PDB file of C-alpha atoms and ligand atoms in Angstrom:
ATOM      1  CA  MET M 144      50.407  49.807  50.169  1.00 42.00           C
ATOM      2  CA  THR M 145      49.667  48.705  46.677  1.00 40.00           C
ATOM      3  CA  ASP M 146      48.578  51.232  44.197  1.00 44.00           C
ATOM      4  CA  GLU M 147      46.981  49.576  41.229  1.00 42.00           C
ATOM      5  CA  VAL M 148      46.654  51.586  38.067  1.00 42.00           C
ATOM      6  CA  THR M 149      43.212  52.871  37.189  1.00 39.00           C
ATOM      7  CA  PRO M 150      42.419  52.827  33.481  1.00 42.00           C
ATOM      8  CA  GLY M 151      42.123  56.357  32.202  1.00 40.00           C
ATOM      9  CA  ALA M 152      43.685  57.862  35.308  1.00 41.00           C
ATOM     10  CA  GLY M 153      47.012  58.347  33.592  1.00 41.00           C
ATOM     11  CA  PRO M 154      50.358  56.766  34.212  1.00 43.00           C
ATOM     12  CA  GLY M 155      51.452  56.510  37.799  1.00 42.00           C
ATOM     13  CA  ILE M 156      48.084  57.510  39.282  1.00 41.00           C
ATOM     14  CA  GLY M 157      46.492  54.708  41.225  1.00 41.00           C
ATOM     15  CA  ARG M 158      42.828  54.072  41.940  1.00 43.00           C
ATOM     16  CA  ARG M 159      43.178  55.275  45.533  1.00 42.00           C
ATOM     17  CA  THR M 160      44.838  58.509  44.459  1.00 37.00           C
ATOM     18  CA  ALA M 161      42.243  59.149  41.759  1.00 38.00           C
ATOM     19  CA  LEU M 162      39.333  58.568  44.162  1.00 38.00           C
ATOM     20  CA  CYS M 163      40.917  60.784  46.797  1.00 34.00           C
ATOM     21  CA  CYS M 164      41.417  63.637  44.367  1.00 35.00           C
ATOM     22  CA  ALA M 165      37.899  63.312  42.975  1.00 39.00           C
ATOM     23  CA  GLY M 166      36.486  63.436  46.492  1.00 38.00           C
ATOM     24  CA  ALA M 167      38.572  66.450  47.449  1.00 38.00           C
ATOM     25  CA  ALA M 168      37.601  68.292  44.288  1.00 40.00           C
ATOM     26  CA  GLY M 169      33.948  67.568  44.956  1.00 41.00           C
ATOM     27  CA  ALA M 170      34.221  68.792  48.514  1.00 39.00           C
ATOM     28  CA  MET M 171      35.952  71.971  47.399  1.00 39.00           C
ATOM     29  CA  LEU M 172      33.283  72.551  44.777  1.00 42.00           C
ATOM     30  CA  LEU M 173      30.527  72.167  47.349  1.00 43.00           C
ATOM     31  CA  ALA M 174      32.330  74.445  49.795  1.00 38.00           C
ATOM     32  CA  GLY M 175      32.740  77.048  47.095  1.00 42.00           C
ATOM     33  CA  CYS M 176      29.080  76.864  46.260  1.00 49.00           C
ATOM     34  CA  GLY M 177      27.968  77.064  49.851  1.00 47.00           C
ATOM     35  CA  GLY M 178      26.583  73.553  49.597  1.00 45.00           C
ATOM     36  CA  GLY M 179      24.608  72.334  52.540  1.00 41.00           C
ATOM     37  CA  ASP M 180      23.358  75.821  53.357  1.00 44.00           C
ATOM     38  CA  GLU M 181      20.024  75.352  51.659  1.00 43.00           C
ATOM     39  CA  LYS M 182      17.853  75.562  54.749  1.00 43.00           C
ATOM     40  CA  PRO M 183      15.604  78.599  54.365  1.00 52.00           C
ATOM     41  CA  LYS M 184      15.724  81.115  57.168  1.00 63.00           C
ATOM     42  CA  ASP M 185      12.538  81.917  59.023  1.00 79.00           C
ATOM     43  CA  LEU M 186      11.760  85.372  57.752  1.00 86.00           C
ATOM     44  CA  SER M 187       8.111  85.495  58.816  1.00 88.00           C
ATOM     45  CA  GLY M 188       7.045  89.012  59.734  1.00 90.00           C
ATOM     46  CA  ARG M 189      10.395  90.514  58.752  1.00 91.00           C
ATOM     47  CA  GLU M 190      10.914  93.423  56.390  1.00 94.00           C
ATOM     48  CA  ILE M 191      13.372  92.008  53.873  1.00 95.00           C
ATOM     49  CA  ALA M 192      13.657  94.950  51.476  1.00 96.00           C
ATOM     50  CA  LYS M 193      12.606  98.503  50.755  1.00 97.00           C
ATOM     51  CA  ALA M 194      10.102  98.681  47.924  1.00 97.00           C
ATOM     52  CA  ALA M 195      11.938 101.642  46.416  1.00 97.00           C
ATOM     53  CA  ASP M 196      15.102  99.523  45.994  1.00 97.00           C
ATOM     54  CA  ILE M 197      13.418  96.948  43.761  1.00 98.00           C
ATOM     55  CA  PRO M 198      13.381  97.872  40.063  1.00 97.00           C
ATOM     56  CA  VAL M 199      10.271  97.195  37.970  1.00 97.00           C
ATOM     57  CA  GLY M 200      10.988  94.186  35.759  1.00 97.00           C
ATOM     58  CA  GLY M 201      14.013  93.283  37.866  1.00 98.00           C
ATOM     59  CA  GLY M 202      15.053  92.506  41.380  1.00 98.00           C
ATOM     60  CA  LYS M 203      17.670  92.726  44.069  1.00 98.00           C
ATOM     61  CA  ILE M 204      19.627  90.012  45.857  1.00 98.00           C
ATOM     62  CA  TYR M 205      20.149  90.167  49.623  1.00 96.00           C
ATOM     63  CA  PRO M 206      23.035  87.790  50.410  1.00 94.00           C
ATOM     64  CA  ASP M 207      22.790  88.209  54.198  1.00 93.00           C
ATOM     65  CA  THR M 208      19.241  86.906  54.377  1.00 94.00           C
ATOM     66  CA  LYS M 209      19.652  84.798  51.223  1.00 95.00           C
ATOM     67  CA  VAL M 210      16.579  86.192  49.517  1.00 96.00           C
ATOM     68  CA  VAL M 211      15.979  87.789  46.171  1.00 97.00           C
ATOM     69  CA  VAL M 212      13.129  90.281  45.906  1.00 98.00           C
ATOM     70  CA  THR M 213      11.631  91.044  42.508  1.00 98.00           C
ATOM     71  CA  GLN M 214       9.014  93.348  41.014  1.00 98.00           C
ATOM     72  CA  PRO M 215       7.834  91.628  37.820  1.00 98.00           C
ATOM     73  CA  THR M 216       5.247  94.349  37.200  1.00 97.00           C
ATOM     74  CA  GLN M 217       4.710  97.765  38.780  1.00 96.00           C
ATOM     75  CA  GLY M 218       3.621  97.350  42.394  1.00 95.00           C
ATOM     76  CA  SER M 219       3.734  93.532  42.364  1.00 96.00           C
ATOM     77  CA  TYR M 220       6.504  92.154  44.572  1.00 97.00           C
ATOM     78  CA  LYS M 221       7.814  88.618  44.892  1.00 97.00           C
ATOM     79  CA  ALA M 222      10.472  87.075  47.093  1.00 97.00           C
ATOM     80  CA  PHE M 223      12.388  83.851  46.628  1.00 97.00           C
ATOM     81  CA  THR M 224      15.228  82.074  48.295  1.00 96.00           C
ATOM     82  CA  ALA M 225      18.532  83.185  46.799  1.00 97.00           C
ATOM     83  CA  VAL M 226      19.901  79.653  47.227  1.00 97.00           C
ATOM     84  CA  CYS M 227      20.088  77.922  43.862  1.00 98.00           C
ATOM     85  CA  THR M 228      18.219  74.625  43.743  1.00 98.00           C
ATOM     86  CA  HIS M 229      21.019  73.001  41.764  1.00 98.00           C
ATOM     87  CA  GLN M 230      23.933  72.826  44.192  1.00 97.00           C
ATOM     88  CA  GLY M 231      23.301  75.601  46.664  1.00 96.00           C
ATOM     89  CA  CYS M 232      25.186  78.607  45.323  1.00 97.00           C
ATOM     90  CA  THR M 233      23.755  82.012  46.122  1.00 97.00           C
ATOM     91  CA  VAL M 234      22.295  83.454  42.938  1.00 98.00           C
ATOM     92  CA  GLY M 235      24.423  86.250  41.546  1.00 98.00           C
ATOM     93  CA  SER M 236      22.416  88.643  39.410  1.00 98.00           C
ATOM     94  CA  VAL M 237      18.991  89.669  38.150  1.00 98.00           C
ATOM     95  CA  SER M 238      18.615  90.844  34.572  1.00 97.00           C
ATOM     96  CA  GLY M 239      16.368  90.379  31.564  1.00 97.00           C
ATOM     97  CA  GLY M 240      13.565  89.107  33.771  1.00 98.00           C
ATOM     98  CA  LEU M 241      15.766  86.299  35.094  1.00 98.00           C
ATOM     99  CA  ILE M 242      17.498  85.440  38.351  1.00 98.00           C
ATOM    100  CA  LYS M 243      20.881  83.990  37.395  1.00 98.00           C
ATOM    101  CA  CYS M 244      23.180  81.622  39.213  1.00 98.00           C
ATOM    102  CA  PRO M 245      26.874  82.154  38.509  1.00 98.00           C
ATOM    103  CA  CYS M 246      27.990  78.626  39.356  1.00 98.00           C
ATOM    104  CA  HIS M 247      26.579  76.575  36.485  1.00 98.00           C
ATOM    105  CA  GLY M 248      24.315  79.011  34.643  1.00 97.00           C
ATOM    106  CA  SER M 249      20.856  78.155  35.931  1.00 98.00           C
ATOM    107  CA  GLU M 250      18.235  80.845  35.383  1.00 98.00           C
ATOM    108  CA  PHE M 251      14.890  81.379  37.101  1.00 98.00           C
ATOM    109  CA  THR M 252      12.062  83.762  36.220  1.00 98.00           C
ATOM    110  CA  ILE M 253      11.484  86.813  38.395  1.00 98.00           C
ATOM    111  CA  ALA M 254       7.715  86.205  38.179  1.00 98.00           C
ATOM    112  CA  ASP M 255       7.510  82.801  39.869  1.00 97.00           C
ATOM    113  CA  GLY M 256      11.028  81.465  40.361  1.00 98.00           C
ATOM    114  CA  SER M 257      10.520  78.681  37.832  1.00 98.00           C
ATOM    115  CA  VAL M 258      13.508  77.260  35.975  1.00 98.00           C
ATOM    116  CA  GLN M 259      14.128  78.799  32.562  1.00 98.00           C
ATOM    117  CA  ARG M 260      17.534  77.235  32.101  1.00 97.00           C
ATOM    118  CA  GLY M 261      19.213  74.299  33.848  1.00 94.00           C
ATOM    119  CA  PRO M 262      21.012  72.470  35.186  1.00 98.00           C
ATOM    120  CA  ALA M 263      18.657  73.324  38.089  1.00 98.00           C
ATOM    121  CA  LYS M 264      15.508  71.247  37.866  1.00 97.00           C
ATOM    122  CA  SER M 265      13.279  72.849  40.483  1.00 98.00           C
ATOM    123  CA  ALA M 266      12.015  76.363  41.091  1.00 98.00           C
ATOM    124  CA  LEU M 267      13.310  78.724  43.733  1.00 98.00           C
ATOM    125  CA  LYS M 268      11.185  78.531  46.875  1.00 95.00           C
ATOM    126  CA  GLU M 269       8.884  81.528  47.076  1.00 96.00           C
ATOM    127  CA  TYR M 270       8.234  83.532  50.231  1.00 95.00           C
ATOM    128  CA  PRO M 271       4.795  85.159  50.345  1.00 95.00           C
ATOM    129  CA  VAL M 272       5.240  88.907  50.842  1.00 96.00           C
ATOM    130  CA  ARG M 273       3.247  92.120  50.996  1.00 95.00           C
ATOM    131  CA  ALA M 274       4.208  95.751  50.551  1.00 95.00           C
ATOM    132  CA  GLU M 275       3.756  97.573  53.841  1.00 93.00           C
ATOM    133  CA  GLY M 276       4.832 101.111  54.738  1.00 92.00           C
ATOM    134  CA  GLY M 277       7.414 101.271  51.976  1.00 95.00           C
ATOM    135  CA  GLY M 278       8.868  97.891  52.910  1.00 97.00           C
ATOM    136  CA  ILE M 279       8.507  94.357  51.626  1.00 96.00           C
ATOM    137  CA  VAL M 280       7.433  92.128  54.493  1.00 95.00           C
ATOM    138  CA  VAL M 281       7.306  88.334  54.581  1.00 94.00           C
ATOM    139  CA  ILE M 282       3.807  87.172  55.500  1.00 92.00           C
TER     140      ILE M 282
HETATM  141  S1  LIG J 568      24.504  75.855  41.902  1.00 66.86           S
HETATM  142 FE1  LIG J 568      23.346  77.193  40.669  1.00 66.86          FE
HETATM  143  S2  LIG J 568      23.581  76.417  38.683  1.00 66.86           S
HETATM  144 FE2  LIG J 568      24.691  75.032  39.896  1.00 66.86          FE
END
């Protein structure tokens, strides 16, 4: 096996080795981010949160169902996928009116899921919901 030297890869590191490592690092990054798990669950008709658990001007993340439920204004509830549109991490926190992804810093508004800060380029998918009997139910 010949191992030619790749410019910029450093002494003794061949092209094949460099490509292998880059691929492995990419795979690990995706695995760590939960990449490939972007398919939204069918939550139609399900109660996904208790209204009392959702702070006004904030929200709560539900990792099991991969949704984030927000209450931008008193009595107005929204629900979005908790899967970041950048590389598929589950968003990590809600504060200051923003849903924040811990992986690369993307931020989305609690009002409509639109991108406020990249690298994500597209909004979080919204689930239509209604408040019903103290719960938040996907329509
Ligand atoms: S996966 Fe969310 S910012 Fe990259």
